[in-house]
Short mmCIF file of C-alpha atoms and ligand atoms in Angstrom, two decimals:
data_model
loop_
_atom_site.label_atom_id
_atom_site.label_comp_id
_atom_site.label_asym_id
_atom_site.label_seq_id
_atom_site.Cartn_x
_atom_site.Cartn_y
_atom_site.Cartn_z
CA UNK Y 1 166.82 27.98 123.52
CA UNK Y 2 164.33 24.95 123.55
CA UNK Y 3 160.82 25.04 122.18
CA UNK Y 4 158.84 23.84 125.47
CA UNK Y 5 155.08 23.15 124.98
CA UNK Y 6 152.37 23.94 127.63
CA UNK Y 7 149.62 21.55 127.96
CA UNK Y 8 146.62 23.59 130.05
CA UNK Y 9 145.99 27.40 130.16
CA UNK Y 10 144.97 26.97 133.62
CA UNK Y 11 146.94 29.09 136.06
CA UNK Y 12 149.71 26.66 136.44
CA UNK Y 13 149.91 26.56 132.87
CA UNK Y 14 149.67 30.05 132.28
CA UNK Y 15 152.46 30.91 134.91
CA UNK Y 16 154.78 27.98 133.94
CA UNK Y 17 154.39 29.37 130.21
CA UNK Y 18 156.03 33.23 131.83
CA UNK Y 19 158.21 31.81 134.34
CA UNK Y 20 160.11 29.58 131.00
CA UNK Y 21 159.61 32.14 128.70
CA UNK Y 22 161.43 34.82 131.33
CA UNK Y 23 163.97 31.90 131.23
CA UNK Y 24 164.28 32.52 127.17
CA UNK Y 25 162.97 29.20 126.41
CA UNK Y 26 160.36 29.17 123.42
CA UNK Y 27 157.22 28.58 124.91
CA UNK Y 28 153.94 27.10 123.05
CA UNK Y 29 151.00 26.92 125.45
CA UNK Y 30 147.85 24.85 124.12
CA UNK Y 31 144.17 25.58 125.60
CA UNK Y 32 141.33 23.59 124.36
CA UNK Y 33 138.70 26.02 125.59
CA UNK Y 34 139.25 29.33 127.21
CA UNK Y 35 142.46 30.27 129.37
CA UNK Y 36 141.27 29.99 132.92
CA UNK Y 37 137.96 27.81 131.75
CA UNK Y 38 139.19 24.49 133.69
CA UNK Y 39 139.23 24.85 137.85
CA UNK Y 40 141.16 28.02 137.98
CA UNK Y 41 138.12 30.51 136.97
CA UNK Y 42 135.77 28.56 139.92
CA UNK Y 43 138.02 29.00 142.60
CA UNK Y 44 137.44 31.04 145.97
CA UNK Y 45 140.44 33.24 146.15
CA UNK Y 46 141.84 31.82 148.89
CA UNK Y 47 145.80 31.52 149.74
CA UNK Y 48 147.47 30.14 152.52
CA UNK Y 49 150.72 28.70 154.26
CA UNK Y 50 148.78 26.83 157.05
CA UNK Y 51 149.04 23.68 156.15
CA UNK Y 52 149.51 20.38 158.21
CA UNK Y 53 152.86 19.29 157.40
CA UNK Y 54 156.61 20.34 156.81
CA UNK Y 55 156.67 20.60 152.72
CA UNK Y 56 153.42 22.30 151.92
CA UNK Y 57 153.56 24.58 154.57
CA UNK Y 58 157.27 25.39 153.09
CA UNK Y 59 155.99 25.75 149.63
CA UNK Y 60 153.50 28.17 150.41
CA UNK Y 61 155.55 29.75 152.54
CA UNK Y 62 157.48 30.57 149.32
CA UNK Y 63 154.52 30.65 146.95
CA UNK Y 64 153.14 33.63 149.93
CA UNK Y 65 156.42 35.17 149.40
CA UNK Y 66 156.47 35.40 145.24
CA UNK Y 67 152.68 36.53 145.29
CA UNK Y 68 153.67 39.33 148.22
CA UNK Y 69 156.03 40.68 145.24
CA UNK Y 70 154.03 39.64 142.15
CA UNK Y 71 151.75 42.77 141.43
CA UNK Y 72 155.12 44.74 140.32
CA UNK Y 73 156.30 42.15 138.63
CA UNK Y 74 153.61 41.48 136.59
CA UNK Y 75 153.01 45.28 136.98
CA UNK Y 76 149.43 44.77 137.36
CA UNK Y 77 146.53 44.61 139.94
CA UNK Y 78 145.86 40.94 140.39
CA UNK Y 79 143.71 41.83 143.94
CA UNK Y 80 146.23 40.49 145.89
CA UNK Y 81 145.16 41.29 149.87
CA UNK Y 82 146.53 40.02 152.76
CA UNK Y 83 143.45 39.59 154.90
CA UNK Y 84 144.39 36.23 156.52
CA UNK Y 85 142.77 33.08 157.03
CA UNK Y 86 140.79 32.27 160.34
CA UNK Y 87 140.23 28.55 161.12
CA UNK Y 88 137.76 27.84 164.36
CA UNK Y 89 138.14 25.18 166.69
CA UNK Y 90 134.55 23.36 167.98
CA UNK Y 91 136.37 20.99 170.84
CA UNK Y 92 139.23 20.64 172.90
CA UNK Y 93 140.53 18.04 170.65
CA UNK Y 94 140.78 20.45 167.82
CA UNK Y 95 142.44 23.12 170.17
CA UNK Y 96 145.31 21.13 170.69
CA UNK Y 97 145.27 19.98 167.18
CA UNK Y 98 145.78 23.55 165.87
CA UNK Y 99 148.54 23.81 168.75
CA UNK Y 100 150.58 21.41 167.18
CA UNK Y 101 149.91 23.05 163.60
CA UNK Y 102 150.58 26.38 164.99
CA UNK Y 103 153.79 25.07 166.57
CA UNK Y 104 154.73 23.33 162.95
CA UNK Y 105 154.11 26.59 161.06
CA UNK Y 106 155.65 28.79 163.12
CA UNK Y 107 159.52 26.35 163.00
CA UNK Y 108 159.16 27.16 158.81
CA UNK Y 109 158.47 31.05 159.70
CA UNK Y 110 154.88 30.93 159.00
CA UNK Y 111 153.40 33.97 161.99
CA UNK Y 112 149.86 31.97 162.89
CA UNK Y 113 149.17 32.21 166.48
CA UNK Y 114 145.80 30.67 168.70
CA UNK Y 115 143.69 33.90 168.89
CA UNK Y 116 140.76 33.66 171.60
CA UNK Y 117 136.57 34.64 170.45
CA UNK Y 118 137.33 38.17 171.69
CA UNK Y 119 140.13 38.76 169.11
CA UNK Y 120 138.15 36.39 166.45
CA UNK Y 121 135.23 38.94 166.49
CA UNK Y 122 137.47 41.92 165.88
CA UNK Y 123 138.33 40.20 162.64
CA UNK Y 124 135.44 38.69 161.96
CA UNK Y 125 132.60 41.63 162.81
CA UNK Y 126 129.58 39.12 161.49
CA UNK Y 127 131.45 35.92 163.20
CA UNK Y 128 128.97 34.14 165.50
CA UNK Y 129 131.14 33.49 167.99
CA UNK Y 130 129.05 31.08 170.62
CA UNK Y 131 130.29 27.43 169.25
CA UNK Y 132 133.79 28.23 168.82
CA UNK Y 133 136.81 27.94 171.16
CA UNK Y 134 139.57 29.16 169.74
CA UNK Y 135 141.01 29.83 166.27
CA UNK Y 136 144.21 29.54 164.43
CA UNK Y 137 144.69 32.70 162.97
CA UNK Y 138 147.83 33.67 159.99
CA UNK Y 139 147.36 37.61 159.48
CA UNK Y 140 149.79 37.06 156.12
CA UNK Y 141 147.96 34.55 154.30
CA UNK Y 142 145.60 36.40 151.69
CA UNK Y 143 143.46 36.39 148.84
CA UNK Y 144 143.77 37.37 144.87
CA UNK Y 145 141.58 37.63 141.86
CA UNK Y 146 141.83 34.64 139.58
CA UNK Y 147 140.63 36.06 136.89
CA UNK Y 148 143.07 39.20 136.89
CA UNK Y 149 146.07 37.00 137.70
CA UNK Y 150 146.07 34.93 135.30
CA UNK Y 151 145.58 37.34 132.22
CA UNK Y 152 148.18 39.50 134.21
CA UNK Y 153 150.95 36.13 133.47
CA UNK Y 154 149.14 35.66 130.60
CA UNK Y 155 150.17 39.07 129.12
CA UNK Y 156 153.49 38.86 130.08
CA UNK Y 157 154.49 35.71 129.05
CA UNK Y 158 153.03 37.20 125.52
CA UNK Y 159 155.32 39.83 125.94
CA UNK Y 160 158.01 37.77 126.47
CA UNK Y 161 157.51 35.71 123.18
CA UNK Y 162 155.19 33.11 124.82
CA UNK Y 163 152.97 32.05 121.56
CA UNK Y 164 149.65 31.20 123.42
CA UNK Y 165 146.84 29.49 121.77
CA UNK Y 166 143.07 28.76 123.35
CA UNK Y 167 140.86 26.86 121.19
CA UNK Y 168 143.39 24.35 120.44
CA UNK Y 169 143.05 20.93 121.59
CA UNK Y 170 146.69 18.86 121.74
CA UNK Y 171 145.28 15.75 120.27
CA UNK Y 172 148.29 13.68 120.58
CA UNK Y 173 152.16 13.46 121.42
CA UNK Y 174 154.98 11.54 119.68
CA UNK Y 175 157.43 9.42 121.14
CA UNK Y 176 160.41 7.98 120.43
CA UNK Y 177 161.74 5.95 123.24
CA UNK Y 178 161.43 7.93 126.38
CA UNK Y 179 161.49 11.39 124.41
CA UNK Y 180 158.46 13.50 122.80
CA UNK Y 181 159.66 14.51 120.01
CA UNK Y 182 156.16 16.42 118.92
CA UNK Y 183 152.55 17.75 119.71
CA UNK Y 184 149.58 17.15 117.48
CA UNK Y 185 146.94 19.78 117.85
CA UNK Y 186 143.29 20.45 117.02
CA UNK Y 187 142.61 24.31 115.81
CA UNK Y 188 139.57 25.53 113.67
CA UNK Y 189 138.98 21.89 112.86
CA UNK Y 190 142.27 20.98 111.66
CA UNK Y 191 145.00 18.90 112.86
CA UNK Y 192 148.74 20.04 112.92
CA UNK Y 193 151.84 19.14 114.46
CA UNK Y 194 154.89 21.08 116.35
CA UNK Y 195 158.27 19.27 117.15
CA UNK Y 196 158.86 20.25 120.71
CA UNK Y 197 161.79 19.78 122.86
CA UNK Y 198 160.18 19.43 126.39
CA UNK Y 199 156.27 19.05 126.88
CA UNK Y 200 154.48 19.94 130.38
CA UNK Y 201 151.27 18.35 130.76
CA UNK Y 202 149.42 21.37 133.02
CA UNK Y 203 145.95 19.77 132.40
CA UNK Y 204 144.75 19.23 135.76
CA UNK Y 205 142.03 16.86 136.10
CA UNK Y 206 142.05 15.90 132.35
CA UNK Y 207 146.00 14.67 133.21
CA UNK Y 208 145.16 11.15 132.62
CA UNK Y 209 144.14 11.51 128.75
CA UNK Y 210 147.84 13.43 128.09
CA UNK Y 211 149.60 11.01 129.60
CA UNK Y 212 147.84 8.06 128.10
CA UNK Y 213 149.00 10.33 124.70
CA UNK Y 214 152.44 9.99 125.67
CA UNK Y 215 152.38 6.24 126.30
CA UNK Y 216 151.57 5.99 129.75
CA UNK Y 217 149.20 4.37 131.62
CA UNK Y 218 146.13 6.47 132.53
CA UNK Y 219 146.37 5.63 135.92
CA UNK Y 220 150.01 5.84 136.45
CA UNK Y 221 148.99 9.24 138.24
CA UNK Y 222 145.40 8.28 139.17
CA UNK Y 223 143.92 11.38 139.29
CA UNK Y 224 140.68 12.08 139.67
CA UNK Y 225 137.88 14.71 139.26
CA UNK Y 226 135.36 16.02 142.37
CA UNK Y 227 132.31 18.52 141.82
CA UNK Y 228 132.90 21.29 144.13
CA UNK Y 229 130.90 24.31 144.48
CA UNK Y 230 130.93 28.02 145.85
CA UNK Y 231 127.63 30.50 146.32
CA UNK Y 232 128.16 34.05 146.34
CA UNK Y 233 125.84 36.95 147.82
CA UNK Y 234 125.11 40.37 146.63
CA UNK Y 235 127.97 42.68 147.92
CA UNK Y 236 128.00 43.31 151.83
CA UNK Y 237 129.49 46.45 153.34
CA UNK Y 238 133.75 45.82 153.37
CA UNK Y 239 135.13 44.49 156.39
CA UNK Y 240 132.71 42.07 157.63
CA UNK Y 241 134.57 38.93 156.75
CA UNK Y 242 137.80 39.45 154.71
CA UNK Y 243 139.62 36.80 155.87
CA UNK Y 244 138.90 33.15 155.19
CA UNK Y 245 136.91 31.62 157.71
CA UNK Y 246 136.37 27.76 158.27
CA UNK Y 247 135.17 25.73 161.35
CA UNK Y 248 137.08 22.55 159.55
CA UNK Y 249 135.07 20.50 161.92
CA UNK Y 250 131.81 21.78 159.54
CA UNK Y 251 132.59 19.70 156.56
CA UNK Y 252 135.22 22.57 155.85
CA UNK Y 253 132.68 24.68 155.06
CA UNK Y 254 134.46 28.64 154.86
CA UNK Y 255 133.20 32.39 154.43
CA UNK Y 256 135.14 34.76 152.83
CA UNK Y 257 134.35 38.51 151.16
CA UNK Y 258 135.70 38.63 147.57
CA UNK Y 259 138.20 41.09 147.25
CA UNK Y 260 136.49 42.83 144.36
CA UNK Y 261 132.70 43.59 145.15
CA UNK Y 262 132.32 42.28 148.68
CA UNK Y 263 129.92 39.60 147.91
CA UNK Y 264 130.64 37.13 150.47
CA UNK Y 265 132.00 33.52 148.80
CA UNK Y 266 130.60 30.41 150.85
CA UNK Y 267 132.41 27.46 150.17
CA UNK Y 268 132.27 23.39 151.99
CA UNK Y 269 133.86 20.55 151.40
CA UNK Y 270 130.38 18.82 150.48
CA UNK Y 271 132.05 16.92 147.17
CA UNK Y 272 130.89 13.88 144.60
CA UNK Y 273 132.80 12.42 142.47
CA UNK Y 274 132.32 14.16 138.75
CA UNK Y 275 130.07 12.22 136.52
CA UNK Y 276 132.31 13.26 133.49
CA UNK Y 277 134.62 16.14 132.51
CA UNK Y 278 131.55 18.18 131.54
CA UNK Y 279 129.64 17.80 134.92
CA UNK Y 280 129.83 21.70 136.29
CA UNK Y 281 126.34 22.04 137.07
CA UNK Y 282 125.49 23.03 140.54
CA UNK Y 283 123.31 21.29 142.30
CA UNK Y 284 120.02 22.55 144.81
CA UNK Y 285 121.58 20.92 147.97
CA UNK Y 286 125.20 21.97 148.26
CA UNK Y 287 122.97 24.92 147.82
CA UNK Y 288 121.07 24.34 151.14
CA UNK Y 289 123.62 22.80 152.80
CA UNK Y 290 126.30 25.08 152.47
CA UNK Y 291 123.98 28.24 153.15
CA UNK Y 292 123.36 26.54 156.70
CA UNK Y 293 126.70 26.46 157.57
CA UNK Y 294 126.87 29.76 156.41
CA UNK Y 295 124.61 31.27 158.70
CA UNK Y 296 125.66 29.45 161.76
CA UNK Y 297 129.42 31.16 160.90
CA UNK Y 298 128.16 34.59 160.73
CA UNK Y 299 124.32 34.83 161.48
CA UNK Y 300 123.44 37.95 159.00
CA UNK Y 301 124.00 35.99 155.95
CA UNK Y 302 120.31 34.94 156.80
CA UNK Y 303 119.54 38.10 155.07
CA UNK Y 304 121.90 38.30 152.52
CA UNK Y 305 120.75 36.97 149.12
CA UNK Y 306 122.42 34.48 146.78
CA UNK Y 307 123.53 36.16 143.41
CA UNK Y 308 125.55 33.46 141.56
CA UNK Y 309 126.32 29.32 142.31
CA UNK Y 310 128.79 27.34 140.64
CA UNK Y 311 131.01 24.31 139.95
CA UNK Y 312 134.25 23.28 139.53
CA UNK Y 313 137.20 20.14 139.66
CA UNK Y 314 138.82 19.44 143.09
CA UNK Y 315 141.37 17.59 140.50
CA UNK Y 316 142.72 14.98 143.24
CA UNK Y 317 145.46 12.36 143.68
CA UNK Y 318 145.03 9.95 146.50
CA UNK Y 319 146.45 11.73 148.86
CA UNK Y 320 145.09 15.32 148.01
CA UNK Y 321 149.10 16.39 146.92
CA UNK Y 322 149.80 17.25 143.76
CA UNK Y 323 151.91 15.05 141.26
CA UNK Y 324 154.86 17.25 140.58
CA UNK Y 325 158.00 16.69 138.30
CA UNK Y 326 159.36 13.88 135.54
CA UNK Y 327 158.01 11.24 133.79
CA UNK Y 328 159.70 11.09 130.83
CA UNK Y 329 163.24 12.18 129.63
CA UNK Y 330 161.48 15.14 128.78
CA UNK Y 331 157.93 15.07 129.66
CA UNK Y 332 156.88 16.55 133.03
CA UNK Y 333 153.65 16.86 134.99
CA UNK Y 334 152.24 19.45 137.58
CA UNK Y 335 148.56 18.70 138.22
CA UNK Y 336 146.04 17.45 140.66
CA UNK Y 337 145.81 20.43 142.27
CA UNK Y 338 143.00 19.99 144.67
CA UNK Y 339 142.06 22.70 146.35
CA UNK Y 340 145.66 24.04 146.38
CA UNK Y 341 146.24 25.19 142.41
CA UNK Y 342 145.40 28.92 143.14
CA UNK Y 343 147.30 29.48 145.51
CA UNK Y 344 150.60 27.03 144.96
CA UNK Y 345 150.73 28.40 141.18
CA UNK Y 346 153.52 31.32 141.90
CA UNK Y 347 155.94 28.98 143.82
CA UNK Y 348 155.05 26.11 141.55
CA UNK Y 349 155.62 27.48 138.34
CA UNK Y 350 158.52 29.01 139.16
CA UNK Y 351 160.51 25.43 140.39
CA UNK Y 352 158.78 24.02 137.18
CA UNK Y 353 160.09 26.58 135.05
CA UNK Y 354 163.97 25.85 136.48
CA UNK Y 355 163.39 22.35 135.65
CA UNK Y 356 162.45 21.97 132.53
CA UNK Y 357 164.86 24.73 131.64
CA UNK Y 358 168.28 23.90 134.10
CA UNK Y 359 167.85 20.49 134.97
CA UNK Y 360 167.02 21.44 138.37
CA UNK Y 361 165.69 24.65 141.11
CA UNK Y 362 166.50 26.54 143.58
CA UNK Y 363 162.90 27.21 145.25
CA UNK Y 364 162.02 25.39 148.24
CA UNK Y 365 159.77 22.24 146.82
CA UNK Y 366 160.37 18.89 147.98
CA UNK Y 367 160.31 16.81 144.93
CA UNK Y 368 160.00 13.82 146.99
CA UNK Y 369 156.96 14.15 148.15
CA UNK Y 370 155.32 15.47 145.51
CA UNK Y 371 157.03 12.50 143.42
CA UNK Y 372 154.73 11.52 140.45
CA UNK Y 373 155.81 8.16 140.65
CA UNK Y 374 155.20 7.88 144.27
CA UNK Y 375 151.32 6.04 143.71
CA UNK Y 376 153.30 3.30 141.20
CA UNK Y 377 155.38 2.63 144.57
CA UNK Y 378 152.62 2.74 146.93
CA UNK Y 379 153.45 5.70 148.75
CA UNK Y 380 151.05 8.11 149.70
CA UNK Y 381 151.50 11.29 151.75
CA UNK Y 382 149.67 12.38 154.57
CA UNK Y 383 146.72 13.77 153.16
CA UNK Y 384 147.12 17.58 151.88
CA UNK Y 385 144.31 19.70 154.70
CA UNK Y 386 141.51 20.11 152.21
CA UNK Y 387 139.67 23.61 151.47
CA UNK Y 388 140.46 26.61 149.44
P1 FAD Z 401 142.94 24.08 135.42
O1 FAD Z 401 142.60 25.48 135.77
O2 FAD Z 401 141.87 23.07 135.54
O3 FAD Z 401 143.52 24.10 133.94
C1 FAD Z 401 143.73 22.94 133.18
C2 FAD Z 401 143.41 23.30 131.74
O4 FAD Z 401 143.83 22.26 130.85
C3 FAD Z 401 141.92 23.51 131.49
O5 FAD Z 401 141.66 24.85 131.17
C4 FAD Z 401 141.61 22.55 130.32
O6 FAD Z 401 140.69 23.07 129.41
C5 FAD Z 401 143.01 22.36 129.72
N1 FAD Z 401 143.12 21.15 128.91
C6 FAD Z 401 142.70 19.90 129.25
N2 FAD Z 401 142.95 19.03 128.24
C7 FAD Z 401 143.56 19.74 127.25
C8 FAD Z 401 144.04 19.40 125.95
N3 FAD Z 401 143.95 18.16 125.47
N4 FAD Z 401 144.58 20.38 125.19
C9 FAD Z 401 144.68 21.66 125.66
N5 FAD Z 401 144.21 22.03 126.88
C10 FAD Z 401 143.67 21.08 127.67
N6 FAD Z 401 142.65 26.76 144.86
C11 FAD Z 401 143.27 27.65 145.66
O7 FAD Z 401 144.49 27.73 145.64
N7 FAD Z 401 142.55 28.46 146.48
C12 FAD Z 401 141.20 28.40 146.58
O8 FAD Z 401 140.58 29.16 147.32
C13 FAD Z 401 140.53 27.43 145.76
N8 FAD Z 401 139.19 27.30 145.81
C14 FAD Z 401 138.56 26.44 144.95
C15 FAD Z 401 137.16 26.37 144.97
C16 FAD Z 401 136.50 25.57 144.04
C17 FAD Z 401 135.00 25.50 144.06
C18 FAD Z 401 137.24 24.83 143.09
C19 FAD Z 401 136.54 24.01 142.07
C20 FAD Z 401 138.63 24.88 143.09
C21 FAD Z 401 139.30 25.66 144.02
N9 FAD Z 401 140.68 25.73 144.07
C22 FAD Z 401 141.31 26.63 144.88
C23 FAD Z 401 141.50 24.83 143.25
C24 FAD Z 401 142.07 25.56 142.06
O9 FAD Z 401 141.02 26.17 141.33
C25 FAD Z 401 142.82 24.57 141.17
O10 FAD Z 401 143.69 23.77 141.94
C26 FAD Z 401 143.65 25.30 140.13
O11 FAD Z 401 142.86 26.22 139.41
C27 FAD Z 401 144.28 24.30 139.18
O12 FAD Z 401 144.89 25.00 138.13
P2 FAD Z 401 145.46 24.21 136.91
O13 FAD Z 401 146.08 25.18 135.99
O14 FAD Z 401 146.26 23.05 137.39
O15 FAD Z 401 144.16 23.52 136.25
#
């Protein structure tokens, strides 16, 4: 058994921490703040294997797969619903586009098919369907609740001997060569130390400061913070927009009904770069602008009201893929997340887990391209397709 620390009580964090300690390792997991307080708390629920190119459509093909199952494993309700994800085409350009999508995701098993307005307004009762074509539409991919997932792994990877800590700020690492040999960490003011065998740095868009702690360079994984933001109404009548629904050609701007109260979440890809790690205030125009994409989507929202806006980290790489794997004999990174965290975090975790643990995993994730030391080469990746 190793003792493996956990740098981030975000959900990748939180479900690397079960997946190692269902391995038997001894896991420490380190918060700073609250568990869930970084991006995973402000995200929009959404999960989905339609992606744009072979390895993150195969990854969440898998991650689709381990949340399909993860309720009973967890044994608890985490909201999981498949209610798909419905993306609308505005031109005949962006038909074809999602042909070739459709064509890519359905060679990795992934069921999304080009649905015509007819079909779209079934799903969609409030969809306004007059600007749009024709939409891609994947009946499997879903939604869950954050907050219940991630105190669902956080529970059992307590059970399982995880010792999990919030309020406590790892302040530094030691090194000897290319080996941490221990974490320094902030609690009630005072500064202590744990000799670890294998640290994880889970800290999303704060990744830079933990690896400048181990000795690296900050931007060896130049990651960086965006300000995104979601409004939510008061809670419509189920059914009127359960799946995810996003004209990409709208600034990415998406509907979708939360799975808990029926409030409908509006979301757009209307981002600045974040002034500082603190800056999670929303802001009056995503406000505006997001609510008029809204309503052209699904024209009663006119008359819905707004009950709650907030902000979060897009934590992003250059390429929008997350940095996945080895940087040090035993120091490893997932993070920079953008838009994908949520929703990657079963499949994620779970290849994590078998590498830190075995030396290497079984799950379907192509360490190449997700490569940590692929922006020190030069090589970026076709750019991850943004929104939640
Ligand atoms: P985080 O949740 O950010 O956790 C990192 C944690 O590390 C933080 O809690 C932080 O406090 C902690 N930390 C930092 N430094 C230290 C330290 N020194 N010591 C101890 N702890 C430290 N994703 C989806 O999959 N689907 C969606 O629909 C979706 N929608 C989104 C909508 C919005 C508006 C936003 C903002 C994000 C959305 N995302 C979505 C992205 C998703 O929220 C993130 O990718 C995911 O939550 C990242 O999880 P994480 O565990 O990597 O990071």
């Amino acid at each position: 058994m190793s003792r493996i620390a956990v740098i981030g009580g975000g959900i990748i964090g939180v479900a690397t921490a079960y997946e190692l300690a269902k391995l038997g390792e001894e896991v420490v997991l380190f918060e700073k703040n609250y568990f869930g307080s970084g991006s995973t708390f402000r995200c929009a629920t959404g999960i989905r294997a339609q992606f744009t190119d072979e390895a993150n459509i195969k990854l969440m093909k898998h991650s689709v797969e381990r949340w399909e199952r993860l309720e009973e494993e967890l044994g608890a309700d985490i909201g999981f619903n498949q209610t798909g994800y419905l993306f609308l085409a505005t031109s005949e350009e962006e038909v074809e586009a999602f042909r070739a999508n459709i064509k890519l995701q359905n060679r990795f098993g992934v069921p999304t098919r080009l649905i015509d307005m007819d079909e779209a307004k079934e799903i969609v009762p409030i969809l306004n369907t007059e600007p749009f074509l024709a939409g891609a539409w994947n009946p499997k991919d879903a939604k869950a609740n954050p907050f219940k997932t991630l105190f669902a792994y956080l529970r059992r990877a307590r059970e399982l001997g995880a010792d999990a800590r919030e309020h406590t700020e790892v302040v530094g690492l030691e090194r000897e060569g290319d080996t941490i040999t221990a974490v320094k960490f902030r609690s009630n003011g005072k500064v202590e130390s744990v000799k670890v065998d294998a640290v994880l740095n889970a800290s999303n868009a704060w990744e830079p400061l933990i690896n400048e702690m181990a000795g690296l360079r900050r931007d060896l994984v130049p990651i960086k913070a965006y300000k995104h933001q979601l409004v939510k109404t008061e809670p419509l009548e189920r059914g009127q927009a359960e799946p995810l629904v996003c004209p990409p050609a709208w600034e990415d701007a998406y509907i979708i009904q939360d799975g808990e109260d029926g409030g409908i979440i509006c979301g757009a890809g209307i981002e600045h770069e974040a002034k500082s790690l603190e800056d999670v205030e929303p802001t009056y125009d995503f406000l505006r602008g997001v609510l008029r994409y809204a309503v052209r989507i699904a024209p009663p929202l006119r008359y819905a009201h707004v009950v709650r806006q907030w902000a979060g980290f897009y934590a992003k790489t250059p390429d929008s893929n997350p940095a996945i794997g080895k940087l040090l004999d035993n120091f490893y990174i997932a993070a920079g997340f953008s838009g994908h965290g949520f929703m990657m975090a079963p499949a994620v975790a779970q290849a994590m887990a078998e590498l830190i643990s075995k030396g290497r995993s079984k799950a379907p994730l192509d360490w190449e391209w997700y490569d940590p030391y692929r922006f020190e080469r030069g090589e970026l990746r076709s750019s991850a397709f943004q929104i939640g």
